[in-house]
CSV table of C-alpha atoms in Angstrom, one decimal:
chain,number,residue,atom,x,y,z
A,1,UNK,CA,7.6,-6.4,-10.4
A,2,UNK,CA,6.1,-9.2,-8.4
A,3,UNK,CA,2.5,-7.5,-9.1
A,4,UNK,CA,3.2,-7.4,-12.7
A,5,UNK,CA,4.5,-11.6,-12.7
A,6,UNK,CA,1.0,-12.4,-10.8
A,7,UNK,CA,-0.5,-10.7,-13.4
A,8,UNK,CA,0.7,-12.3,-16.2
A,9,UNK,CA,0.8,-16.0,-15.3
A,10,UNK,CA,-1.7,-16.8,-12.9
A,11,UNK,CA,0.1,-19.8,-11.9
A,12,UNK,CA,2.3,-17.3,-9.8
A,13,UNK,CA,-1.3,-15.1,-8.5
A,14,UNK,CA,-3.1,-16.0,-5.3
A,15,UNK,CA,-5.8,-14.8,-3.1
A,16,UNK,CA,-3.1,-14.1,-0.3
A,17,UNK,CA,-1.0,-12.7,-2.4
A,18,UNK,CA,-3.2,-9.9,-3.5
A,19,UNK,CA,-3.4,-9.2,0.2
A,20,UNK,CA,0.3,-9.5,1.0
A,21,UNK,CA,1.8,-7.4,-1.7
A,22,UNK,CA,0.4,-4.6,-0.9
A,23,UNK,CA,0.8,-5.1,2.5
A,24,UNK,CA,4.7,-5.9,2.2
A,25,UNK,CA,4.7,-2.6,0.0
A,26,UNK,CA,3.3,-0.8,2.6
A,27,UNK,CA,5.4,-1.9,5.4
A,28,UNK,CA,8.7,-1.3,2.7
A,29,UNK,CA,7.6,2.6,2.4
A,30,UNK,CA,6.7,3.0,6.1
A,31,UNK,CA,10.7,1.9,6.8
A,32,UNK,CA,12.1,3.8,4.3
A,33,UNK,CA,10.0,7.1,4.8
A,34,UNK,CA,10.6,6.9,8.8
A,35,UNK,CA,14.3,6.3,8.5
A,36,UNK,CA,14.7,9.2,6.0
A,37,UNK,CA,12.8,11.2,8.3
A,38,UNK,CA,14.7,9.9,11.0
A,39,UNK,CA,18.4,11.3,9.4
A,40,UNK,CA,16.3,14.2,9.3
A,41,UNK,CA,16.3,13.8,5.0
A,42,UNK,CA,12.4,14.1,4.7
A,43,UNK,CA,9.6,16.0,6.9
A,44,UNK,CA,8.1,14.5,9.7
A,45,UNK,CA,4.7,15.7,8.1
A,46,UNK,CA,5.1,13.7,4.8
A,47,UNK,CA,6.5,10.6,6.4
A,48,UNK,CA,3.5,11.6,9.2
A,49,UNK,CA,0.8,11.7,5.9
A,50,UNK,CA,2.2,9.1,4.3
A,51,UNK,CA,1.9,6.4,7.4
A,52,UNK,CA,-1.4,7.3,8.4
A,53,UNK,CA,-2.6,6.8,4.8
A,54,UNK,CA,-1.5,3.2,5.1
A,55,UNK,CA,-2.8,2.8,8.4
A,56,UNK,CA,-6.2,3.6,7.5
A,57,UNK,CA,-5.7,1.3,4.3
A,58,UNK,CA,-5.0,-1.6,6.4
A,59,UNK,CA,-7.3,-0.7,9.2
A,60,UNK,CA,-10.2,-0.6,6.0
A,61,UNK,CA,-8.7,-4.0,4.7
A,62,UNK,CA,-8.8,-5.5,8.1
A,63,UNK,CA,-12.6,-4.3,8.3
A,64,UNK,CA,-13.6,-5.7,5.0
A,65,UNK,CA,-12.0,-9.2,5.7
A,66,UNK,CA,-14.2,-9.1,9.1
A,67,UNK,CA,-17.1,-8.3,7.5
A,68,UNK,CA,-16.8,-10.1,4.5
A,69,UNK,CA,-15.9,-13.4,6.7
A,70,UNK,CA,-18.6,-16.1,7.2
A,71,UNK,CA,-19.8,-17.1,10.8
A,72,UNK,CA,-18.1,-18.6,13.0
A,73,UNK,CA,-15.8,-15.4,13.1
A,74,UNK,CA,-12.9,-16.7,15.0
A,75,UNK,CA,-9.1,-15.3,15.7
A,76,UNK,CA,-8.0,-18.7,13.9
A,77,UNK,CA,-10.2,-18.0,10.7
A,78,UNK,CA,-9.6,-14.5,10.7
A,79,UNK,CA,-5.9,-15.5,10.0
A,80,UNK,CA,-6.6,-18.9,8.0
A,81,UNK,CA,-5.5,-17.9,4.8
A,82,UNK,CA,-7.4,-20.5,2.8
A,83,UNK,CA,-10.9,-18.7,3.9
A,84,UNK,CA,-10.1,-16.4,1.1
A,85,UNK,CA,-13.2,-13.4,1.3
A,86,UNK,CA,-12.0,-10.3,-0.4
A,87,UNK,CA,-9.7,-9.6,-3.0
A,88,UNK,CA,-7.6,-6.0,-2.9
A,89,UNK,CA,-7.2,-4.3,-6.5
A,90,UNK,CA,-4.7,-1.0,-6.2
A,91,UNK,CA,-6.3,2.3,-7.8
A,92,UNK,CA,-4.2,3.5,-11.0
A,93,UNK,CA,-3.3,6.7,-8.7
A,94,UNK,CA,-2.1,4.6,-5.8
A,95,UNK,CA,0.1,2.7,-8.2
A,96,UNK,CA,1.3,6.2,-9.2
A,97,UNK,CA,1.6,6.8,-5.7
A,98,UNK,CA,3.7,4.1,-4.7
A,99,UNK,CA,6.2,4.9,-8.2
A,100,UNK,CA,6.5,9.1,-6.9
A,101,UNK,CA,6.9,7.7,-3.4
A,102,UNK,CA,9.8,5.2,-4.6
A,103,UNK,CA,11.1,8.0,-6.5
A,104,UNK,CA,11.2,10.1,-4.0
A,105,UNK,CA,13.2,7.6,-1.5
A,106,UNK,CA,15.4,7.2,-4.5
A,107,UNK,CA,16.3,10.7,-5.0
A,108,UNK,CA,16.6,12.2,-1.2
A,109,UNK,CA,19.1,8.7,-0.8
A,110,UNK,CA,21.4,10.1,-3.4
A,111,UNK,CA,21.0,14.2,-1.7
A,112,UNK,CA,23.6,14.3,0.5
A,113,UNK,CA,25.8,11.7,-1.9
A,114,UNK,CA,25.3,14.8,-4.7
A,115,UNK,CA,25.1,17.5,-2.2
A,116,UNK,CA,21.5,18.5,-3.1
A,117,UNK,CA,19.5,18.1,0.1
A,118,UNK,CA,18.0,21.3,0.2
A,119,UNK,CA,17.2,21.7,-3.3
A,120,UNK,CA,14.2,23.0,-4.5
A,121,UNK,CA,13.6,20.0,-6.9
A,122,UNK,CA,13.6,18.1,-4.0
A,123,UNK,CA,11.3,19.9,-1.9
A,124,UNK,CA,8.9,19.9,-5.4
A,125,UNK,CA,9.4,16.5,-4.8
A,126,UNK,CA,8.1,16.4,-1.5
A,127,UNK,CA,4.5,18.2,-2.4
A,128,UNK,CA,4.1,16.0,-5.6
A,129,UNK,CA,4.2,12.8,-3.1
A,130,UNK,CA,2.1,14.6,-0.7
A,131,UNK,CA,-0.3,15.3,-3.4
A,132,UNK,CA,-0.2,11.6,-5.1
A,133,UNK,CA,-0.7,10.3,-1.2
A,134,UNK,CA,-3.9,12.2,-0.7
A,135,UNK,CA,-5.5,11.5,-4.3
A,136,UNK,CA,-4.7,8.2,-3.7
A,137,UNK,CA,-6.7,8.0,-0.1
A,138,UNK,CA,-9.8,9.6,-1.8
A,139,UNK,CA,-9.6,7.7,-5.0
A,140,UNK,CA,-9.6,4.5,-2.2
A,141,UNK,CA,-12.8,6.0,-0.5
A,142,UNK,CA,-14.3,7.4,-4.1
A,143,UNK,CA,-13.3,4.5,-6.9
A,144,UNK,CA,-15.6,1.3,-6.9
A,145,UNK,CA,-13.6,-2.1,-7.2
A,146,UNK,CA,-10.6,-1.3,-4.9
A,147,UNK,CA,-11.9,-4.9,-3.3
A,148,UNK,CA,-13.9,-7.9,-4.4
A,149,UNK,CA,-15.7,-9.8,-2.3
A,150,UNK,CA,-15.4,-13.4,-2.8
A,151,UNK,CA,-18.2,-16.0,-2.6
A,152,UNK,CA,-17.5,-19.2,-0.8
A,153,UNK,CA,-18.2,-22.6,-3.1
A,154,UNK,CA,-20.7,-25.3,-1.8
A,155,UNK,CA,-20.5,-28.1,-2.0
């Protein structure tokens, strides 16, 4: 929702916030999906495929704002939020992604409410997100414009 707000009045859209939102999504899904995996509610292998997807995304965004950040590169810059140097754009598949992945949390919460933790839906479920989490890493490595770079204005 807050993607969608940004989006459609750019009073409310930032260059850090183009960075943070997807990194607060990322850290909401990593919680969810390893304390459903921790009640034993969802494999250890998707929760397993799912962090290392957003690992490597963050590890690639981390790169990117490295690279992409003018000399002197120092710890203080790095982290300066006003040297704004890339600017993150989600693939349509990873925002399908993050919906079956929501979804999924969704349904497996209400499993053992509606006695249906072992359901085949469920486990359908499971291979759908598995399947939405891998497109969504190639279409990262594949798709041109996942990130901008910005150019600094001189004065």
């Amino acid at each position: 929702m807050d993607g969608w707000i940004a989006r459609t009045w750019r009073s409310q859209s930032s260059k850090l916030g183009s960075f943070l939102d997807p990194m607060a999504d990322k850290v909401l899904i990593a919680t969810l999906f390893l304390s459903l995996t921790y009640v034993d509610l969802i494999p250890v292998t998707l929760t397993s495929l799912i962090v290392a997807r957003d690992v490597a995304l963050v590890t690639a965004g981390c790169y990117i704002r490295y690279k992409s950040l003018p000399p002197p590169r120092t710890f203080q810059r790095y982290f300066d939020a006003t040297h704004a140097t890339a600017q993150l754009a989600p693939t349509t598949i990873s925002k399908f992604n993050t919906l079956v992945q929501l979804a999924l949390v969704g349904f497996t919460l209400g499993a053992p409410v509606f006695d249906y933790v072992d359901h085949a839906a469920l486990h359908g479920l499971w291979y759908l997100t598995a399947g939405t989490t891998v497109a969504s890493a190639i279409s990262y490595i594949f798709s041109k414009g996942t990130y901008k770079l910005l150019r600094s204005k001189k004065s």
